[in-house]
C-alpha positions as MATLAB code, in Angstrom:
seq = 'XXXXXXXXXXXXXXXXXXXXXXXXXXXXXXXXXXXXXXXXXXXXXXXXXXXXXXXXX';
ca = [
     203.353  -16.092  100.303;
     200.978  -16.956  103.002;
     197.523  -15.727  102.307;
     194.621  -15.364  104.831;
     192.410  -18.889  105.770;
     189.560  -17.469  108.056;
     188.404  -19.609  110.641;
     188.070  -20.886  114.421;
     191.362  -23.229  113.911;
     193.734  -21.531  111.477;
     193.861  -17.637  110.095;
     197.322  -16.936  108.913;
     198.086  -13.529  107.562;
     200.940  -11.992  105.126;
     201.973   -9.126  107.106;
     204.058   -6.132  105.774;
     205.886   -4.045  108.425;
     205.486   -0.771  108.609;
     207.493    1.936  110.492;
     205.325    5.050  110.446;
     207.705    8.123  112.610;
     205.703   10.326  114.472;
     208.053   12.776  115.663;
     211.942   13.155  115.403;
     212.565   10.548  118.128;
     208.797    8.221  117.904;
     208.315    5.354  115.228;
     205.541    3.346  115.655;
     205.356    0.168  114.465;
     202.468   -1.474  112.439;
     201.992   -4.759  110.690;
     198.958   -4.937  107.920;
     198.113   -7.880  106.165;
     197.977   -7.078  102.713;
     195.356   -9.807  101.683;
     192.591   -8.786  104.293;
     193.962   -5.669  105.411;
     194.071   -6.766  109.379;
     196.388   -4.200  111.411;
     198.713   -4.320  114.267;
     200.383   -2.065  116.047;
     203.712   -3.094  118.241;
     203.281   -1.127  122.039;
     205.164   -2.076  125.259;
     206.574   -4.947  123.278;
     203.350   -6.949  122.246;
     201.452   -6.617  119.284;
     198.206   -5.111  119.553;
     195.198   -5.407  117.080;
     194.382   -2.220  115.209;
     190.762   -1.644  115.995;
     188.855   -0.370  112.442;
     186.668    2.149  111.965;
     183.610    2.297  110.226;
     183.856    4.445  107.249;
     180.219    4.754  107.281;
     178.159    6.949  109.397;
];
C-alpha cells in the first residue's frame, strides 16, 4: 500500500476506482485516494482532477 508523500518532487497516492452509473447507458469513472481523499475523474480518456468544494460558507 502506497500512502500519500506531499511535496514538489514526489506525491504518490493509493487510489480506489470507482464506477459511479449515471444513467442506464453512462458510468463515470472516478479514482479517490483513500489516504488524502484527492479525486479524479476519467473524461475523453485522461484523468482529470476533481476540483473540491468548500464545505464552508
Amino acid at each position: 500500500m502506497i500512502n500519500c508523500i506531499p511535496g514538489a518532487q514526489d506525491n504518490r497516492h493509493d487510489f480506489s476506482i470507482m464506477p459511479v452509473a449515471v444513467s442506464t447507458n453512462t458510468t463515470l469513472v472516478f479514482k479517490i485516494c483513500s489516504f488524502c481523499g484527492t479525486s479524479y475523474r476519467y473524461v475523453d480518456q485522461i484523468w482529470e482532477e476533481v476540483p473540491v468544494e468548500e464545505s464552508h460558507r
